[in-house]
mmCIF file of C-alpha atoms and ligand atoms in Angstrom:
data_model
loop_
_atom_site.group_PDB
_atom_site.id
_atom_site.type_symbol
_atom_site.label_atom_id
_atom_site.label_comp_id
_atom_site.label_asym_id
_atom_site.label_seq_id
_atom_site.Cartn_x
_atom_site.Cartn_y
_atom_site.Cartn_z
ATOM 1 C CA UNK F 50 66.162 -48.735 4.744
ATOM 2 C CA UNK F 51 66.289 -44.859 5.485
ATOM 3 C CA UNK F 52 66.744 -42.618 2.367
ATOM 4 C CA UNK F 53 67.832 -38.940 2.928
ATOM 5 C CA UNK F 54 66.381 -36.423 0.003
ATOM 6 C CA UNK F 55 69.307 -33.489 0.106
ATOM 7 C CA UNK F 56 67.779 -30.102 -0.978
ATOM 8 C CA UNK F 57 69.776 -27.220 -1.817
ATOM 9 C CA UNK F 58 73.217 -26.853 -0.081
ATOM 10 C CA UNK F 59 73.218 -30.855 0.398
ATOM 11 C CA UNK F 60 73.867 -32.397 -2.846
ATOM 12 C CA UNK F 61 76.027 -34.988 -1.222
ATOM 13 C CA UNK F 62 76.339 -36.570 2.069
ATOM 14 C CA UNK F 63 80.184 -36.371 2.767
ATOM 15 C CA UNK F 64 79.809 -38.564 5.520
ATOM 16 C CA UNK F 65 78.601 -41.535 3.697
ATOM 17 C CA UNK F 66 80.664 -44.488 2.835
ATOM 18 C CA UNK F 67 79.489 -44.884 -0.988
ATOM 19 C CA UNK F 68 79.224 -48.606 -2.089
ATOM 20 C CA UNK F 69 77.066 -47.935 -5.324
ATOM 21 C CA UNK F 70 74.925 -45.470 -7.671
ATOM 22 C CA UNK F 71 71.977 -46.597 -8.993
ATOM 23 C CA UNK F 72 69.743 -45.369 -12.437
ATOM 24 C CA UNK F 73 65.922 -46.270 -11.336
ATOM 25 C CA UNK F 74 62.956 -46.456 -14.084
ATOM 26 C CA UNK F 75 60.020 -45.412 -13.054
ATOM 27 C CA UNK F 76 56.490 -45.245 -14.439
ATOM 28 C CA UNK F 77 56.714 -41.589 -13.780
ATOM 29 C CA UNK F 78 59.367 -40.903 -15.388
ATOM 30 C CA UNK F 79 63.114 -40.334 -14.512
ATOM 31 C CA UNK F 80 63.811 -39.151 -10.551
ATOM 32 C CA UNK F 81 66.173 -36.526 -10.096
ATOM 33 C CA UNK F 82 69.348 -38.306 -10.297
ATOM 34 C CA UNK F 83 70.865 -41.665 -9.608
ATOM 35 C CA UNK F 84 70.291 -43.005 -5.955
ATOM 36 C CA UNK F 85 73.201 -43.154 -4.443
ATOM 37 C CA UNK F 86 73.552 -46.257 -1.877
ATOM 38 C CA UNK F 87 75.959 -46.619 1.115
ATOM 39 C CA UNK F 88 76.680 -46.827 4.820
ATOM 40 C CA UNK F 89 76.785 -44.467 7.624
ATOM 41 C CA UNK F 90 78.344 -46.233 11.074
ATOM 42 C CA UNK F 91 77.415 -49.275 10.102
ATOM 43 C CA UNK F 92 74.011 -48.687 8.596
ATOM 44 C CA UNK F 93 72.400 -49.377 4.827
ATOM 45 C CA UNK F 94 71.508 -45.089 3.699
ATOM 46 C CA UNK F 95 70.872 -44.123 0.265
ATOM 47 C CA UNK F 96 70.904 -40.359 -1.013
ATOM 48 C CA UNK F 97 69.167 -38.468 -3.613
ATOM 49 C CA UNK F 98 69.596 -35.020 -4.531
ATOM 50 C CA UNK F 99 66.116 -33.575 -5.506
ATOM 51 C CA UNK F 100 67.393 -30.701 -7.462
ATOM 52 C CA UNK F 101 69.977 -33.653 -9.332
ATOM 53 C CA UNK F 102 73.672 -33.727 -8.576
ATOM 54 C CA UNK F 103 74.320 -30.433 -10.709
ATOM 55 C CA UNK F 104 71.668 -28.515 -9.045
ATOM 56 C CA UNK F 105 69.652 -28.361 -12.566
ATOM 57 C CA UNK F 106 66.199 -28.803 -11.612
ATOM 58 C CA UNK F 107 64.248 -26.064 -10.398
ATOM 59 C CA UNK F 108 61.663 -26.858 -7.387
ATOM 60 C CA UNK F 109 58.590 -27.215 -10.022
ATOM 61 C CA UNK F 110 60.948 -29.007 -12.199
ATOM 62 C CA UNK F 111 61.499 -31.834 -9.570
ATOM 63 C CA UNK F 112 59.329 -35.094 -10.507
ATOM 64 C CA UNK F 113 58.349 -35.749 -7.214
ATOM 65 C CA UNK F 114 56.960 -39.091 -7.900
ATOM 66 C CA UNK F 115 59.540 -40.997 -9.552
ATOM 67 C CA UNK F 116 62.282 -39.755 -6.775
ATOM 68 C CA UNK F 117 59.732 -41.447 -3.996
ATOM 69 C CA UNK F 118 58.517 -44.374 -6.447
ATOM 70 C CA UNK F 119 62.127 -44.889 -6.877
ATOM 71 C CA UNK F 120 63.140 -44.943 -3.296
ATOM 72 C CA UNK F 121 59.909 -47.162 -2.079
ATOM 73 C CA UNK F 122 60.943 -49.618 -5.091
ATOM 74 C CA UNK F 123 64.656 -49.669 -3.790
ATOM 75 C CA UNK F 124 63.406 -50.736 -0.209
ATOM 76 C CA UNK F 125 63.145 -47.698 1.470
ATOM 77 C CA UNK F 126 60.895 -47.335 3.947
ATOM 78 C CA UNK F 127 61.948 -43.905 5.656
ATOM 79 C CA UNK F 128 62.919 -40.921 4.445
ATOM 80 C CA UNK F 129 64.243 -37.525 6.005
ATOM 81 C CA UNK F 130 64.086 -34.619 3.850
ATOM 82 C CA UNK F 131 66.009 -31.957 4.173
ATOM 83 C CA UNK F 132 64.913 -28.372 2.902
ATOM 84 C CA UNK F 133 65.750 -25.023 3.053
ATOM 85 C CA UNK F 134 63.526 -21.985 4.159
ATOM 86 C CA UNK F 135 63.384 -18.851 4.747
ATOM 87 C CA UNK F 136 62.748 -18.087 7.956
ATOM 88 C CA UNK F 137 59.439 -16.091 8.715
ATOM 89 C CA UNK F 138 60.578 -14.289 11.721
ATOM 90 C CA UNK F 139 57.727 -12.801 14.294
ATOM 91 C CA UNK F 140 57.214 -8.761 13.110
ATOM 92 C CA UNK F 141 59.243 -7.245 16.498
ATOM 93 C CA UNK F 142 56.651 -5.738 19.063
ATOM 94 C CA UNK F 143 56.145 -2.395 19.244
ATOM 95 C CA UNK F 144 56.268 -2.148 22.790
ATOM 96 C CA UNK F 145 60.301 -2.399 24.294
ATOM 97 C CA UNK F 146 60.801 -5.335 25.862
ATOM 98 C CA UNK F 147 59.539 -4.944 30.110
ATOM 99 C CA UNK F 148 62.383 -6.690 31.880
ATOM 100 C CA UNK F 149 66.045 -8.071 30.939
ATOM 101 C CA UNK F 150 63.968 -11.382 31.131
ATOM 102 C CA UNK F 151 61.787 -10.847 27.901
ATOM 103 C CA UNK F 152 64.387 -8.961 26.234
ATOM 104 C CA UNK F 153 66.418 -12.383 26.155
ATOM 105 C CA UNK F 154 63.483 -14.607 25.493
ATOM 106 C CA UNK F 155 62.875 -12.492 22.017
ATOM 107 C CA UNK F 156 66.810 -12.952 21.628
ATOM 108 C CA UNK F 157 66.625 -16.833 21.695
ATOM 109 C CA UNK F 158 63.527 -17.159 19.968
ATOM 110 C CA UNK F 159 65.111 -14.953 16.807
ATOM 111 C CA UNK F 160 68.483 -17.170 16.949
ATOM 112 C CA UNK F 161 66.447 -20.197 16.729
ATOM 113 C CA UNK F 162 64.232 -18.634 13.378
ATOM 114 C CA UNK F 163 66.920 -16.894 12.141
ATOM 115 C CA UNK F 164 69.598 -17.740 9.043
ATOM 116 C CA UNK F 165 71.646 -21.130 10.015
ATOM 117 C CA UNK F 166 68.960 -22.416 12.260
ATOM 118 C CA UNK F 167 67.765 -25.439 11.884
ATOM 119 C CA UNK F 168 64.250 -26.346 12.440
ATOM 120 C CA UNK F 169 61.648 -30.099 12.657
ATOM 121 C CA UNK F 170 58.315 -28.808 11.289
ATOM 122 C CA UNK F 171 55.212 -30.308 12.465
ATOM 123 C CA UNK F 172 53.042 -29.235 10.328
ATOM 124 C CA UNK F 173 52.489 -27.985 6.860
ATOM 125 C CA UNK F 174 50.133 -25.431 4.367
ATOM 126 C CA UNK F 175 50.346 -26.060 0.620
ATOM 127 C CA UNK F 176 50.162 -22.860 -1.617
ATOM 128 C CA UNK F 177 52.246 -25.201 -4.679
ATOM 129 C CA UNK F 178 49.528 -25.684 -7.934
ATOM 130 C CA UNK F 179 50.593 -27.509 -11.538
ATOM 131 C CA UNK F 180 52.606 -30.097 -9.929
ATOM 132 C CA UNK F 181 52.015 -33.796 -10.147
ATOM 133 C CA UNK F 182 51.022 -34.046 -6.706
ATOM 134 C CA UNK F 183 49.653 -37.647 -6.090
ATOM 135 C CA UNK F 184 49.909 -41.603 -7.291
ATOM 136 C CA UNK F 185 46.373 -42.077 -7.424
ATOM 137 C CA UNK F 186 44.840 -40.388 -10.498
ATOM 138 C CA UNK F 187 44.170 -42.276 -14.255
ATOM 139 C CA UNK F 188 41.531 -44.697 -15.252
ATOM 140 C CA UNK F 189 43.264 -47.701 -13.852
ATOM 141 C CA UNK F 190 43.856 -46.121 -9.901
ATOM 142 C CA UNK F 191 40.979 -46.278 -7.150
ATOM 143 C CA UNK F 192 40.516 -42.968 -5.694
ATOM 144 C CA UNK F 193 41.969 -42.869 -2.510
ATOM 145 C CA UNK F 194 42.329 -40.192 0.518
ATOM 146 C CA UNK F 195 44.950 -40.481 2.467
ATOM 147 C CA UNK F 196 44.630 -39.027 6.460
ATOM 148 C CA UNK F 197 47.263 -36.013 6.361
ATOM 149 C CA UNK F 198 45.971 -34.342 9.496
ATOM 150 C CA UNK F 199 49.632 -35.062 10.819
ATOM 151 C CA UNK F 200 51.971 -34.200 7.961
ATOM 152 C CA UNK F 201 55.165 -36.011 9.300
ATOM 153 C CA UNK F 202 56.488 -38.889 11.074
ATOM 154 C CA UNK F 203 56.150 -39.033 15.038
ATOM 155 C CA UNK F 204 59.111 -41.646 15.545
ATOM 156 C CA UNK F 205 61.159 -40.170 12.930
ATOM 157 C CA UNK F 206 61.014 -36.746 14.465
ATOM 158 C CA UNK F 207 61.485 -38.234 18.250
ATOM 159 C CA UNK F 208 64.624 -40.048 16.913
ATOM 160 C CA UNK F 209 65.867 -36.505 14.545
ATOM 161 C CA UNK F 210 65.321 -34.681 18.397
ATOM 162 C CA UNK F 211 66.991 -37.226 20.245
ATOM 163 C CA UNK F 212 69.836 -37.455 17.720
ATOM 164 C CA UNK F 213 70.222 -33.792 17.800
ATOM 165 C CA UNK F 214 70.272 -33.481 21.402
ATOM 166 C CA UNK F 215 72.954 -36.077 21.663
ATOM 167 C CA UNK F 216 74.589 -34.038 19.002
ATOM 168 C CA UNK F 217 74.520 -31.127 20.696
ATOM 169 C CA UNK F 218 72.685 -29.110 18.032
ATOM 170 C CA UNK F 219 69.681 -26.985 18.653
ATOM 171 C CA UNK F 220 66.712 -27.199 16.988
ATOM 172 C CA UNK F 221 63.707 -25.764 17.094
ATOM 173 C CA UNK F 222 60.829 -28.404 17.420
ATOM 174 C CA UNK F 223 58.125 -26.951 16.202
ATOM 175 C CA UNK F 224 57.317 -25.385 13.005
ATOM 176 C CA UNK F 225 54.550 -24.716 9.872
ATOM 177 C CA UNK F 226 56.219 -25.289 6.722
ATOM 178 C CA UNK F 227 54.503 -23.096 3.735
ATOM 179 C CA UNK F 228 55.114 -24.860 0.392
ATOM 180 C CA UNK F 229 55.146 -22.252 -2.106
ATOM 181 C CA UNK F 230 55.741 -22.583 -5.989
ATOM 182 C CA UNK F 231 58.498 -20.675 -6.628
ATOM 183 C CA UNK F 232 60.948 -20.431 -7.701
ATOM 184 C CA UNK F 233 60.984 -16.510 -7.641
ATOM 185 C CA UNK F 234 61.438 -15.830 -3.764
ATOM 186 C CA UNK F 235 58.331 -14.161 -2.333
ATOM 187 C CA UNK F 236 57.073 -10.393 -1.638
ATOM 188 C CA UNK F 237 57.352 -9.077 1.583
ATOM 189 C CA UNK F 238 53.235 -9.042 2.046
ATOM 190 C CA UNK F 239 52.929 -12.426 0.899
ATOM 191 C CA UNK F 240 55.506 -13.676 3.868
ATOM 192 C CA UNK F 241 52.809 -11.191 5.926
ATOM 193 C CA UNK F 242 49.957 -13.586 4.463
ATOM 194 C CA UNK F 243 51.840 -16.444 5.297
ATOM 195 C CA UNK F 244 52.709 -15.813 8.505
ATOM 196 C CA UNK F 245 48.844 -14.851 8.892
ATOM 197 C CA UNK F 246 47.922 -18.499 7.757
ATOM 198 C CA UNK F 247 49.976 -19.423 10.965
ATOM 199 C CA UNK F 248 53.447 -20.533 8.764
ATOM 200 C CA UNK F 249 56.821 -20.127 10.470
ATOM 201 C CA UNK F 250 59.221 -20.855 7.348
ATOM 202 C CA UNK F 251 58.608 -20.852 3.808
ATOM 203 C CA UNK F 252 60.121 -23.204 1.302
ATOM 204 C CA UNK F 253 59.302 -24.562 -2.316
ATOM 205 C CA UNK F 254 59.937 -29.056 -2.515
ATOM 206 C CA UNK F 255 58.202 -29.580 1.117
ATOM 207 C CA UNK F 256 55.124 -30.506 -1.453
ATOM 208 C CA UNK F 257 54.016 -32.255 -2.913
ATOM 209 C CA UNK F 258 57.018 -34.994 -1.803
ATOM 210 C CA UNK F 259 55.868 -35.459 1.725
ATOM 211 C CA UNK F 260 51.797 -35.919 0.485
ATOM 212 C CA UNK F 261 53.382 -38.543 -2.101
ATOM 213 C CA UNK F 262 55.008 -40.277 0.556
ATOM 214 C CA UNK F 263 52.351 -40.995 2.789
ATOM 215 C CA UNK F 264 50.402 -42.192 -0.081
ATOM 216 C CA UNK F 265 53.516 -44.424 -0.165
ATOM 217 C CA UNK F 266 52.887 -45.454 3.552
ATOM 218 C CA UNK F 267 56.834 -44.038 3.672
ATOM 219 C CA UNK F 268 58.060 -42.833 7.452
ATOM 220 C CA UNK F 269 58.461 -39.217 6.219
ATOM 221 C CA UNK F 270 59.864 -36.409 8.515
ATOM 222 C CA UNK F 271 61.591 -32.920 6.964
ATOM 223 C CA UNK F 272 64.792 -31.250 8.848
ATOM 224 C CA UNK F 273 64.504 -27.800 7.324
ATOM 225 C CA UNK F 274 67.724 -25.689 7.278
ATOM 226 C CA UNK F 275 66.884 -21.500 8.030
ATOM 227 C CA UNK F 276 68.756 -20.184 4.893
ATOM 228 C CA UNK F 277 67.375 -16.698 5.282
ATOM 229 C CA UNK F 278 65.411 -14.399 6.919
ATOM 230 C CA UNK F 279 61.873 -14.211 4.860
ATOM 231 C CA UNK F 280 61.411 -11.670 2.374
ATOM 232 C CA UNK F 281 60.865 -8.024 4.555
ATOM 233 C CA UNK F 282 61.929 -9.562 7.843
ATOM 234 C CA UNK F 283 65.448 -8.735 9.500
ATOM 235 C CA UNK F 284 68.254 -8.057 7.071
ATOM 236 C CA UNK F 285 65.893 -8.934 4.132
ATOM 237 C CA UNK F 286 63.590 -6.258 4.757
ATOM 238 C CA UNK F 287 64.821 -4.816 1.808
ATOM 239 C CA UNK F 288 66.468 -7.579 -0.779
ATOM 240 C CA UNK F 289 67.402 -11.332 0.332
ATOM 241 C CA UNK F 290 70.868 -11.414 -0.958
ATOM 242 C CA UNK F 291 71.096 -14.754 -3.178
ATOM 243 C CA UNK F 292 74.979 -15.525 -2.320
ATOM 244 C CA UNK F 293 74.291 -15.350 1.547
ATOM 245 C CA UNK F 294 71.919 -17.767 1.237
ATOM 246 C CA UNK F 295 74.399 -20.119 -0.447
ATOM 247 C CA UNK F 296 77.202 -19.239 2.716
ATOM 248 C CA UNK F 297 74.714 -20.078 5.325
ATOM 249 C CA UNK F 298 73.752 -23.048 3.960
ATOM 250 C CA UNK F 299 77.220 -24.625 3.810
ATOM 251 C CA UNK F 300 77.774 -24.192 7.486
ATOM 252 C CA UNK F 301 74.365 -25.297 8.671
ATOM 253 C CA UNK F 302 74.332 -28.510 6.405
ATOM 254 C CA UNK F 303 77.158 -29.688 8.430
ATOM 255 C CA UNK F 304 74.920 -29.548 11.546
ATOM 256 C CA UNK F 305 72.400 -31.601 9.258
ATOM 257 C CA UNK F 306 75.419 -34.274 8.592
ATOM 258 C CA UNK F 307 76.423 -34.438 12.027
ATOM 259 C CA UNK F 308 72.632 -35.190 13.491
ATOM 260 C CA UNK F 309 71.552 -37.767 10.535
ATOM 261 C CA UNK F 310 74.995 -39.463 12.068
ATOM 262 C CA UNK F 311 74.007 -39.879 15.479
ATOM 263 C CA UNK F 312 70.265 -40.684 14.172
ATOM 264 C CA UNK F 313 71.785 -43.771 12.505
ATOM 265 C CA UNK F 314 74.343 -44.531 15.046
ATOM 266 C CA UNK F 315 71.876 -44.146 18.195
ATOM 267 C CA UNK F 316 69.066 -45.664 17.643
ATOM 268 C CA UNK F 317 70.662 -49.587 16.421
ATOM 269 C CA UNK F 318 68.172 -50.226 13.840
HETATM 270 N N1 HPA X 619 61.442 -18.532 0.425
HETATM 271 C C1 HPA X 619 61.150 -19.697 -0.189
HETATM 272 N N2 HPA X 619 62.013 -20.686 -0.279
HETATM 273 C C2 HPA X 619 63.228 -20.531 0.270
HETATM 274 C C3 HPA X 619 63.592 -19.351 0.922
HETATM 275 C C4 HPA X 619 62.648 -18.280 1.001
HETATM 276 O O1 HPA X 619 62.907 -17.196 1.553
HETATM 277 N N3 HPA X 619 64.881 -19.501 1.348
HETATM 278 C C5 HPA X 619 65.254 -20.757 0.973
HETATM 279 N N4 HPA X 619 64.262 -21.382 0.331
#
């Protein structure tokens, strides 16, 4: 079964036939809410809000494993997470753009990294600390490392590109995803750092959910959602203004509905 973890702006999945809600135990402790089970054109979905249905749990607040204990225990098997970011737009070049050519590249490049875009990482740099961040730890567990070298799901992202082409949504196929603590957004030279360390967009629940899911052997992938630009980049070079942020999400998480449709209505699984 395919689970979809809604981060802010996507507390519910309005597209989703709800048959029933579901309390899970775990032996971590409670997950952020009730899953929620139903069906999307045809097919078995269930939902889980990480921050909980009232938005009450702050990204270090989230118990990471019990939502993905809970989910593996309830038959899931893949899982696409959706996050927002801020987007770490490229620093503009000094130099003026040559020819009409360039100048239109740099405009395409910005729409796709800037607020409302929508973006499939590929990879991933953890900055999070003090979070439960793994299943195998106490007396009883073997140590075990799991291979992260490739953070996310091939298949799952093929099928999220696919589905989004056939959508007729653009995304932007390629991206590092910085998992910071939070949940203070970030100074404008640590977004320089960042972007130094090679990260395109910034966001706090990336990890340690998608680490716990592999040790889960879950199909994991992560549609993030551009909510802003990145602290000192474009029109948050001076402040990142908090209600934006809440505007832009609720018109790109309709996007997000309308490609984890034709995801589940494409592919016949
Ligand atoms: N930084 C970190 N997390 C975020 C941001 C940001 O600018 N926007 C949305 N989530």
């Amino acid at each position: 079964m395919l689970a979809i973890i809604g981060g802010s702006g996507l507390t519910q999945l309005t597209n989703l036939e709800i048959t029933r809600r579901q309390v899970v135990r775990t032996p971590y402790g409670e997950p952020s809410g009730a899953l929620t089970f139903g069906r999307m054109r045809g097919r078995d979905i269930v939902f889980l809000a990480r921050h909980g249905y009232g938005h009450t749990l702050a990204p270090h607040e989230v118990n990471y494993r019990a939502n993905i204990w809970a989910l593996h225990a309830q038959g899931v098997r893949e899982v696409i997470a959706v996050n927002a970011v801020g987007g770490i737009t490229p620093r503009a070049p000094t130099t003026p753009p040559s020819s009409a050519k360039e100048s239109s590249t740099r405009e395409a490049l910005a729409a796709l990294s800037g607020p409302g875009a929508i973006v499939l990482p590929d990879q991933i740099i953890d900055y999070t600390y003090g979070r439960k961040h793994t299943f195998f730890e106490g007396a009883e567990a073997p140590v075990v490392h799991i291979d992260f070298t490739q953070p996310f799901c091939a298949t799952l992202r093929s099928a999220l590109l696919a589905a989004a082409g056939r959508a007729g949504v653009a995304v932007q196929q390629h991206g590092v995803y910085a998992a910071v603590q939070g949940p203070r957004l970030e100074t404008a030279a640590e977004i320089d750092r960042l972007e130094r360390d090679g990260a395109t967009i910034v966001g706090m629940t990336g990890m340690p959910e998608a680490a716990l899911a592999r040790e889960m052997e879950l199909g994991y992938t992560m549609v993030a959602v551009v909510a802003n630009h990145a602290a000192g980049r474009g029109n948050s070079a001076e402040s990142i203004s908090v209600a934006e942020i809440g505007r832009v999400l609720e018109r790109a998480m309709q996007n997000v509905r309308t490609i984890v449709e034709q995801l589940v209505s494409g592919d016949g699984s």
